Short mmCIF file of C-alpha atoms and ligand atoms in Angstrom, two decimals:
data_model
loop_
_atom_site.label_atom_id
_atom_site.label_comp_id
_atom_site.label_asym_id
_atom_site.label_seq_id
_atom_site.Cartn_x
_atom_site.Cartn_y
_atom_site.Cartn_z
CA MET A 30 0.88 1.01 7.62
CA ASN A 31 -2.20 0.37 5.71
CA ILE A 32 -5.56 -0.05 7.64
CA HIS A 33 -8.77 -1.24 6.69
CA GLU A 34 -12.00 0.73 5.79
CA TYR A 35 -14.00 0.15 8.94
CA GLN A 36 -10.75 1.16 10.90
CA ALA A 37 -10.59 4.12 8.77
CA LYS A 38 -14.14 4.69 9.51
CA ALA A 39 -13.68 4.56 13.19
CA ILE A 40 -11.16 7.35 13.23
CA LEU A 41 -13.34 9.55 10.91
CA ASP A 42 -16.24 8.85 13.28
CA LYS A 43 -13.90 10.01 15.96
CA PHE A 44 -13.25 13.32 14.31
CA GLY A 45 -16.92 14.15 13.46
CA VAL A 46 -16.46 13.67 9.68
CA PRO A 47 -19.87 11.98 8.62
CA THR A 48 -19.83 8.36 7.53
CA PRO A 49 -23.00 6.18 6.45
CA ARG A 50 -23.75 4.37 9.36
CA ALA A 51 -22.12 0.79 9.29
CA GLU A 52 -20.65 -2.37 11.32
CA VAL A 53 -18.27 -4.52 10.58
CA ALA A 54 -19.06 -8.28 10.34
CA SER A 55 -16.90 -11.49 10.39
CA THR A 56 -19.40 -14.08 9.70
CA PRO A 57 -23.13 -14.26 7.59
CA ALA A 58 -25.21 -13.89 10.54
CA GLU A 59 -23.45 -11.12 11.81
CA ALA A 60 -24.20 -9.34 8.78
CA LYS A 61 -27.64 -10.05 8.91
CA GLU A 62 -28.12 -8.83 12.27
CA ILE A 63 -26.34 -5.51 11.37
CA ALA A 64 -28.48 -5.41 8.25
CA SER A 65 -31.40 -5.67 9.83
CA ARG A 66 -30.47 -3.36 12.98
CA ILE A 67 -29.75 -0.80 9.87
CA GLY A 68 -32.58 -1.45 7.93
CA GLY A 69 -33.35 -0.77 4.54
CA ARG A 70 -31.19 -1.35 1.68
CA VAL A 71 -27.75 -1.76 2.37
CA VAL A 72 -23.92 -2.18 0.86
CA VAL A 73 -21.80 -5.29 1.40
CA LYS A 74 -18.13 -4.17 1.53
CA ALA A 75 -15.25 -6.35 1.49
CA GLN A 76 -12.60 -5.32 3.79
CA VAL A 77 -9.65 -5.97 2.16
CA HIS A 78 -6.22 -3.45 1.65
CA ALA A 79 -7.02 -2.63 -1.53
CA GLY A 80 -9.07 -0.31 -3.60
CA GLY A 81 -10.99 -0.93 -6.76
CA ARG A 82 -13.47 -3.07 -4.86
CA GLY A 83 -16.80 -2.12 -6.69
CA LYS A 84 -15.16 -3.13 -10.32
CA ALA A 85 -14.12 -6.45 -8.75
CA GLY A 86 -17.49 -7.38 -7.46
CA GLY A 87 -16.09 -6.70 -3.46
CA VAL A 88 -18.92 -4.04 -3.07
CA LYS A 89 -22.77 -5.10 -3.00
CA LEU A 90 -25.89 -3.44 -2.82
CA VAL A 91 -28.51 -5.55 -1.15
CA ASP A 92 -31.97 -5.36 -0.33
CA SER A 93 -32.80 -7.20 2.77
CA PRO A 94 -30.83 -8.39 5.65
CA ALA A 95 -31.29 -11.96 3.98
CA MET A 96 -29.39 -11.07 0.85
CA ALA A 97 -26.77 -9.36 2.95
CA GLU A 98 -26.27 -12.64 4.96
CA GLU A 99 -26.32 -14.51 1.31
CA VAL A 100 -23.88 -12.23 -0.13
CA THR A 101 -21.64 -12.04 2.77
CA ALA A 102 -21.56 -15.63 2.73
CA SER A 103 -20.19 -15.78 -0.96
CA LEU A 104 -17.27 -13.18 -0.33
CA LEU A 105 -15.82 -14.40 2.98
CA GLY A 106 -13.12 -16.60 2.76
CA THR A 107 -12.62 -15.95 -0.94
CA ARG A 108 -9.68 -13.97 -2.39
CA LEU A 109 -10.61 -10.39 -4.12
CA VAL A 110 -8.61 -9.42 -7.14
CA THR A 111 -8.76 -5.93 -7.90
CA LYS A 112 -6.50 -3.69 -10.30
CA GLN A 113 -4.31 -2.70 -7.19
CA THR A 114 -3.98 -6.48 -6.06
CA GLY A 115 -1.18 -9.08 -7.72
CA ALA A 116 -2.98 -11.86 -9.43
CA ALA A 117 -3.27 -13.88 -5.85
CA GLY A 118 -5.64 -11.06 -4.99
CA VAL A 119 -6.25 -10.63 -1.03
CA PRO A 120 -8.36 -12.75 1.56
CA ILE A 121 -11.42 -11.13 2.63
CA GLU A 122 -11.89 -11.89 6.24
CA LYS A 123 -14.66 -9.47 6.96
CA VAL A 124 -17.25 -7.02 5.57
CA MET A 125 -18.25 -3.93 6.49
CA ILE A 126 -22.18 -3.31 6.38
CA ALA A 127 -23.11 0.22 5.40
CA GLU A 128 -26.62 1.84 5.31
CA ALA A 129 -27.10 2.52 1.22
CA LEU A 130 -27.09 6.30 0.05
CA ASP A 131 -29.13 7.80 -2.00
CA ILE A 132 -26.33 9.49 -4.11
CA LYS A 133 -26.76 12.62 -6.36
CA ASP A 134 -23.02 13.43 -6.84
CA GLU A 135 -19.75 11.84 -6.30
CA LEU A 136 -16.43 13.70 -5.17
CA TYR A 137 -13.14 13.21 -4.77
CA ILE A 138 -10.98 14.09 -1.72
CA SER A 139 -7.41 13.60 -0.27
CA ILE A 140 -4.73 14.71 1.65
CA VAL A 141 -1.09 13.69 1.44
CA VAL A 142 2.25 15.21 2.05
CA ASP A 143 3.86 17.18 -0.47
CA GLY A 144 7.77 17.27 -0.21
CA ASP A 145 8.60 19.98 -2.53
CA ILE A 146 6.83 22.21 -0.46
CA GLY A 147 6.92 20.03 2.86
CA ALA A 148 3.38 20.36 3.94
CA PRO A 149 0.45 18.66 3.61
CA VAL A 150 -1.70 19.32 0.37
CA VAL A 151 -5.09 18.80 0.11
CA MET A 152 -6.31 17.45 -3.24
CA ALA A 153 -9.91 17.77 -4.66
CA SER A 154 -11.96 16.70 -7.70
CA THR A 155 -15.52 16.78 -9.15
CA GLU A 156 -14.59 13.46 -10.64
CA GLY A 157 -15.26 11.15 -7.68
CA GLY A 158 -15.88 7.46 -7.68
CA MET A 159 -13.29 6.89 -10.22
CA ASP A 160 -9.79 6.42 -11.05
CA ILE A 161 -8.22 9.11 -9.95
CA GLU A 162 -4.66 8.76 -11.28
CA GLU A 163 -6.90 8.45 -14.78
CA VAL A 164 -8.26 12.20 -13.97
CA ALA A 165 -4.80 13.21 -13.14
CA GLU A 166 -3.50 11.99 -16.26
CA SER A 167 -5.96 12.55 -18.62
CA THR A 168 -7.56 15.84 -17.33
CA PRO A 169 -5.28 17.33 -14.60
CA GLU A 170 -7.22 20.91 -14.75
CA LYS A 171 -9.90 18.96 -12.77
CA ILE A 172 -7.87 18.31 -9.75
CA PHE A 173 -7.59 21.22 -7.32
CA ARG A 174 -4.82 21.22 -4.86
CA VAL A 175 -4.49 23.96 -1.78
CA ALA A 176 -1.98 23.41 0.73
CA GLY A 177 -1.69 23.58 4.58
CA ASP A 178 0.28 25.26 6.48
CA PRO A 179 2.89 23.34 8.68
CA LEU A 180 2.04 25.90 11.72
CA ILE A 181 -1.26 27.02 11.26
CA GLY A 182 -3.01 24.09 9.63
CA LEU A 183 -5.91 24.48 7.12
CA THR A 184 -8.12 27.57 7.60
CA THR A 185 -11.67 27.72 7.24
CA TYR A 186 -11.61 30.00 4.25
CA ARG A 187 -9.23 27.83 2.38
CA ALA A 188 -11.40 24.91 3.21
CA ARG A 189 -14.18 26.83 1.92
CA ASP A 190 -12.71 27.36 -1.26
CA ILE A 191 -12.01 23.63 -2.14
CA ALA A 192 -15.79 23.53 -1.17
CA LEU A 193 -16.40 25.74 -3.49
CA ALA A 194 -14.39 24.17 -6.07
CA LEU A 195 -16.28 21.15 -5.60
CA GLY A 196 -19.24 22.68 -6.72
CA VAL A 197 -21.31 21.42 -3.74
CA PRO A 198 -25.00 22.64 -3.38
CA ASP A 199 -25.14 26.26 -1.58
CA LYS A 200 -26.93 24.35 1.47
CA SER A 201 -23.76 21.88 1.67
CA VAL A 202 -21.08 24.29 1.60
CA ARG A 203 -20.98 24.75 5.46
CA ALA A 204 -20.91 20.96 6.19
CA THR A 205 -18.37 20.48 3.30
CA THR A 206 -16.19 22.99 4.60
CA LYS A 207 -16.21 21.40 8.25
CA LEU A 208 -15.52 18.15 6.89
CA ILE A 209 -12.60 19.30 5.16
CA THR A 210 -11.43 20.89 8.24
CA ASP A 211 -11.99 17.98 10.31
CA LEU A 212 -10.32 15.56 7.74
CA TYR A 213 -7.16 17.86 7.99
CA GLN A 214 -7.20 17.16 11.51
CA VAL A 215 -7.52 13.37 11.03
CA PHE A 216 -4.52 13.79 8.69
CA VAL A 217 -2.44 15.61 11.24
CA GLU A 218 -2.89 14.26 14.31
CA ASN A 219 -2.83 10.61 13.22
CA ASP A 220 0.38 11.29 11.32
CA CYS A 221 -1.25 10.09 8.17
CA SER A 222 0.81 9.63 5.06
CA LEU A 223 -2.70 9.72 3.16
CA VAL A 224 -6.38 10.40 3.80
CA GLU A 225 -8.33 9.73 0.98
CA ILE A 226 -12.12 9.70 0.48
CA ASN A 227 -13.08 8.47 -2.76
CA PRO A 228 -15.98 9.23 -2.97
CA LEU A 229 -17.18 12.21 -0.90
CA VAL A 230 -20.86 12.21 -1.74
CA ILE A 231 -23.74 14.43 -1.58
CA THR A 232 -27.21 12.99 -1.53
CA GLU A 233 -30.29 13.46 -2.94
CA ASP A 234 -30.97 15.82 0.18
CA ASP A 235 -27.91 17.22 -0.41
CA GLN A 236 -26.29 16.07 3.00
CA VAL A 237 -22.43 15.13 2.53
CA PHE A 238 -20.85 11.78 3.75
CA ALA A 239 -17.42 10.46 3.66
CA LEU A 240 -18.54 7.16 1.66
CA ASP A 241 -15.30 5.12 1.17
CA VAL A 242 -12.05 6.26 3.34
CA LYS A 243 -8.50 4.93 2.84
CA ILE A 244 -5.83 6.03 5.62
CA ASN A 245 -2.16 5.11 5.18
CA LEU A 246 -0.35 5.83 8.82
CA GLU A 247 3.28 6.73 8.51
CA ASP A 248 5.47 3.84 9.63
CA ASP A 249 7.75 6.16 11.18
CA ALA A 250 5.56 7.84 13.45
CA LEU A 251 3.53 4.96 14.34
CA PHE A 252 5.47 5.01 17.92
CA ARG A 253 3.52 8.01 18.97
CA HIS A 254 0.35 6.33 18.27
CA PRO A 255 0.34 2.69 20.42
CA GLU A 256 -3.45 2.80 19.92
CA LEU A 257 -3.26 2.33 15.96
CA ALA A 258 -0.33 0.01 16.04
CA GLY A 259 -3.26 -2.65 16.92
CA LEU A 260 -4.88 -1.84 13.75
CA ARG A 261 -2.18 -3.76 11.58
CA ASP A 262 -3.39 -6.61 9.74
CA SER A 263 -0.80 -8.84 8.25
CA ASN A 264 -2.90 -11.38 7.01
CA GLN A 265 -3.51 -8.66 4.02
CA GLN A 266 0.45 -8.92 3.37
CA ASP A 267 2.24 -11.03 0.88
CA PRO A 268 3.59 -13.94 3.44
CA LEU A 269 7.07 -12.68 2.12
CA GLU A 270 6.63 -9.41 2.87
CA GLN A 271 5.18 -10.53 6.07
CA ARG A 272 8.68 -12.49 6.76
CA ALA A 273 10.62 -9.49 5.43
CA ASP A 274 8.85 -7.08 7.94
CA LYS A 275 9.55 -9.50 11.05
CA ALA A 276 13.24 -9.83 10.06
CA GLY A 277 13.59 -5.79 9.65
CA LEU A 278 14.15 -6.10 5.93
CA ALA A 279 12.68 -3.83 3.04
CA TYR A 280 11.12 -6.13 0.80
CA VAL A 281 9.32 -5.18 -2.49
CA LYS A 282 7.88 -7.78 -4.67
CA LEU A 283 7.38 -6.53 -8.73
CA ASP A 284 5.13 -8.29 -10.98
CA GLY A 285 6.35 -10.13 -14.21
CA GLY A 286 10.31 -10.13 -13.24
CA ARG A 287 12.41 -13.26 -13.10
CA VAL A 288 15.64 -11.45 -11.30
CA GLY A 289 15.82 -11.55 -7.44
CA CYS A 290 17.57 -8.52 -6.36
CA MET A 291 19.64 -7.71 -3.13
CA VAL A 292 20.93 -4.39 -2.31
CA ASN A 293 21.83 -2.51 0.87
CA GLY A 294 20.42 1.07 0.58
CA ALA A 295 17.47 2.44 -1.90
CA GLY A 296 20.22 4.11 -4.03
CA LEU A 297 21.52 0.84 -5.02
CA ALA A 298 18.22 -0.68 -5.41
CA MET A 299 17.79 1.99 -8.37
CA ALA A 300 21.34 1.32 -9.67
CA THR A 301 20.27 -2.59 -9.54
CA MET A 302 17.17 -1.81 -11.37
CA ASP A 303 19.03 -0.09 -14.44
CA ILE A 304 21.32 -2.73 -14.57
CA THR A 305 18.60 -5.51 -14.55
CA LYS A 306 17.47 -3.87 -17.29
CA ALA A 307 20.23 -3.03 -19.44
CA ALA A 308 20.79 -7.00 -19.24
CA GLY A 309 17.23 -7.28 -20.80
CA ALA A 310 15.25 -8.36 -17.81
CA ASP A 311 12.95 -7.33 -15.29
CA PRO A 312 13.28 -7.51 -11.35
CA ALA A 313 11.18 -9.93 -9.45
CA ASN A 314 11.72 -8.19 -6.33
CA PHE A 315 13.99 -6.06 -4.39
CA LEU A 316 15.07 -6.81 -0.78
CA ASP A 317 17.01 -4.18 1.04
CA ILE A 318 19.10 -5.62 3.75
CA GLY A 319 20.30 -1.93 5.22
CA GLY A 320 23.38 -0.66 6.16
CA SER A 321 24.43 -3.08 9.23
CA ALA A 322 22.78 -6.48 8.31
CA ASP A 323 24.53 -9.60 10.58
CA GLN A 324 24.85 -13.06 8.79
CA ALA A 325 21.46 -14.03 10.27
CA ARG A 326 19.55 -11.22 8.77
CA ILE A 327 21.71 -11.74 5.41
CA GLU A 328 20.76 -15.84 5.42
CA GLU A 329 16.64 -14.67 6.10
CA ALA A 330 16.97 -11.96 3.35
CA PHE A 331 18.37 -14.72 0.79
CA LYS A 332 15.63 -17.39 1.90
CA ILE A 333 12.91 -15.02 1.00
CA ILE A 334 14.81 -14.24 -2.56
CA VAL A 335 14.80 -18.00 -3.04
CA ASP A 336 10.91 -18.87 -1.86
CA ASP A 337 9.60 -16.04 -4.52
CA THR A 338 8.87 -18.82 -7.42
CA ASP A 339 9.55 -15.85 -10.19
CA VAL A 340 13.11 -15.44 -9.25
CA GLU A 341 15.37 -17.81 -11.98
CA ILE A 342 18.45 -15.44 -11.11
CA ILE A 343 19.74 -13.37 -8.50
CA LEU A 344 21.63 -10.23 -8.63
CA ILE A 345 23.33 -9.02 -5.48
CA ASN A 346 24.50 -5.72 -5.42
CA LEU A 347 26.65 -4.42 -2.35
CA PHE A 348 28.25 -1.57 -1.52
CA ALA A 349 30.23 -2.20 1.87
CA GLY A 350 30.36 0.58 4.25
CA ILE A 351 29.04 -0.46 7.71
CA ALA A 352 28.58 -4.02 6.30
CA ARG A 353 31.57 -5.98 5.28
CA SER A 354 31.78 -8.12 2.26
CA ASP A 355 33.06 -11.14 3.65
CA VAL A 356 30.24 -11.30 6.34
CA VAL A 357 27.83 -10.88 3.59
CA ALA A 358 29.69 -13.32 1.55
CA GLN A 359 29.39 -16.06 4.04
CA GLY A 360 25.95 -15.36 4.83
CA ILE A 361 24.95 -15.75 1.54
CA VAL A 362 26.63 -19.25 1.00
CA SER A 363 25.49 -20.53 4.31
CA ALA A 364 22.06 -19.66 3.16
CA ALA A 365 22.63 -21.03 -0.39
CA LYS A 366 23.69 -24.46 1.08
CA GLU A 367 20.87 -24.76 3.32
CA THR A 368 18.33 -23.92 0.93
CA LYS A 369 20.08 -26.13 -1.87
CA THR A 370 19.16 -23.65 -4.18
CA ALA A 371 20.14 -24.06 -7.53
CA VAL A 372 19.32 -20.77 -8.60
CA PRO A 373 22.41 -18.82 -10.08
CA MET A 374 23.68 -15.79 -8.63
CA VAL A 375 25.75 -12.80 -9.82
CA VAL A 376 27.15 -10.61 -6.84
CA ALA A 377 28.66 -7.08 -7.11
CA MET A 378 30.95 -6.50 -4.35
CA ARG A 379 32.64 -3.29 -3.46
CA GLY A 380 34.09 -1.57 -0.16
CA THR A 381 35.17 -3.19 3.09
CA ASN A 382 36.86 -6.47 2.69
CA ALA A 383 35.63 -6.70 -1.37
CA ALA A 384 38.21 -9.01 -2.24
CA GLU A 385 37.85 -11.28 0.75
CA GLY A 386 34.24 -11.59 0.05
CA ILE A 387 34.46 -12.64 -3.44
CA GLN A 388 37.47 -14.96 -2.83
CA ILE A 389 34.81 -16.63 -0.50
CA LEU A 390 31.82 -16.80 -3.32
CA ALA A 391 34.76 -18.26 -5.23
CA ASP A 392 35.79 -21.08 -3.08
CA SER A 393 32.44 -22.12 -2.03
CA GLY A 394 31.89 -24.30 -5.24
CA LEU A 395 28.20 -22.88 -5.74
CA ASN A 396 27.13 -21.46 -8.96
CA ILE A 397 27.73 -18.05 -7.83
CA THR A 398 29.76 -15.43 -9.87
CA GLY A 399 31.53 -12.55 -7.49
CA VAL A 400 32.63 -9.38 -9.51
CA PRO A 401 33.99 -6.28 -8.30
CA ASP A 402 32.13 -3.49 -10.08
CA LEU A 403 28.48 -2.78 -11.39
CA ALA A 404 29.41 -2.80 -15.08
CA GLY A 405 30.83 -6.27 -14.78
CA ALA A 406 27.81 -7.65 -12.90
CA ALA A 407 25.39 -6.54 -16.09
CA VAL A 408 27.95 -8.53 -18.37
CA VAL A 409 27.44 -11.40 -16.15
CA LEU A 410 23.77 -11.30 -15.63
CA LYS A 411 23.17 -10.88 -19.42
CA ALA A 412 25.19 -13.94 -20.28
CA LYS A 413 23.69 -16.13 -17.46
CA LEU A 414 20.31 -14.91 -18.63
CA LEU A 415 21.11 -16.11 -22.39
CA GLU A 416 21.93 -19.18 -20.58
CA LEU A 417 18.67 -19.60 -19.23
CA GLY A 418 16.91 -18.79 -22.33
CA GLY A 419 13.52 -17.61 -22.33
CA SER A 420 12.40 -13.94 -21.62
CA ASN A 421 10.95 -11.80 -19.05
P1 ADP B 505 -13.67 0.86 -3.97
O1 ADP B 505 -13.21 2.49 -4.37
O2 ADP B 505 -12.78 0.19 -3.38
O3 ADP B 505 -14.73 0.33 -5.48
P2 ADP B 505 -16.13 2.39 -2.72
O4 ADP B 505 -16.59 2.25 -1.55
O5 ADP B 505 -15.68 3.58 -3.23
O6 ADP B 505 -15.38 0.79 -3.31
O7 ADP B 505 -17.59 1.83 -3.44
C1 ADP B 505 -17.48 1.71 -5.10
C2 ADP B 505 -18.72 2.16 -5.30
O8 ADP B 505 -20.07 1.51 -4.48
C3 ADP B 505 -18.96 3.72 -4.68
O9 ADP B 505 -18.24 4.75 -5.88
C4 ADP B 505 -20.51 4.36 -4.69
O10 ADP B 505 -21.10 4.22 -5.88
C5 ADP B 505 -20.93 2.87 -4.41
N1 ADP B 505 -21.21 2.57 -2.79
C6 ADP B 505 -20.16 2.15 -1.99
N2 ADP B 505 -20.75 2.45 -0.56
C7 ADP B 505 -22.55 2.81 -0.97
C8 ADP B 505 -23.20 3.18 -0.10
N3 ADP B 505 -23.01 3.14 1.41
N4 ADP B 505 -23.97 3.61 -0.37
C9 ADP B 505 -24.54 3.66 -1.81
N5 ADP B 505 -23.75 3.51 -2.82
C10 ADP B 505 -22.60 3.10 -2.29
MG1 MG B 506 -13.48 4.02 -3.48
#
């Protein structure tokens, strides 16, 4: 689960990680009041679930409370489109007003779980403030990695190694080391999947601050943190993603494709991606109905796919183990009839009651082709795409 910067900052505060003074505002008047309380220059920061806000006009430096009010008014109620959002952007419903710091150096630090070594790993770089993906690609030697120990944690001397690798001034080493060990505590104690500080800044007077923070919480561990579950902001999600979440379905929207894909299982999703590509098209989305979907969930899954306006054709790839093909087929047919969709469908059905399922599809009188194998589905998909014409 993704949370907002102001919420992540509150967690850092609790763990003693230094951040600039800041408060969240939902109206221009509140922004003005906070700016006068902080005094001096402040930064107005759009609170959205996406990075790259600075370059997209979502982080603005202002000189006075009146300007903070004005900039807040221009941001609230609009949608911010950044490199990390789709073309539709994400709504700005709150801004954070933060004290502006005099920055000498922008550094980078993050913590993620490294699946290969089975431990949290701290990544640090002197190249902060910019796209870390770009640094990783063009100058990977500029990223310094230190793994924590799942039992012992991150020892102080290893945290100090990171501070030294970041090249912080001598008199900031101690504070940076403490910040890194505290950040590691934030990661472990809140069951995070990501804690990212970009930039970590050294100010002109050699103080160290986490200037921007992004925290992702591990969904599967949220039950251990009821106090964090309330931080969810569904408005930042795509409406179809929200519906999928509610129905307990895993939905991923992909930009640029025109094939809606419904599968049961993540491995099948990969295979379905391959078939779609082999047929010369790109997926518009993926919807995973999971192993034991009942008819109601299948109907909702189908409706979500149909409501994605990019979808011109639907590819359903089912391997029925616990799920039964005939139940899925009935779900598809009744949802297709209810939505009166004209979108053609190709359905690969294997496993439990596959023959019965394919028969139900054939008897439906709808534009659905059921086939007993994946290779056959690829051939039918390609033919149907040709009929539709156009390209991705
Ligand atoms: P994003 O990563 O979404 O673009 P950031 O919070 O990292 O947003 O802000 C972008 C840039 O704006 C930072 O790299 C920094 O240069 C500047 N900035 C952000 N907050 C402050 C602040 N409190 N004081 C001074 N500069 C800031
Ligand atoms: Mg940033």
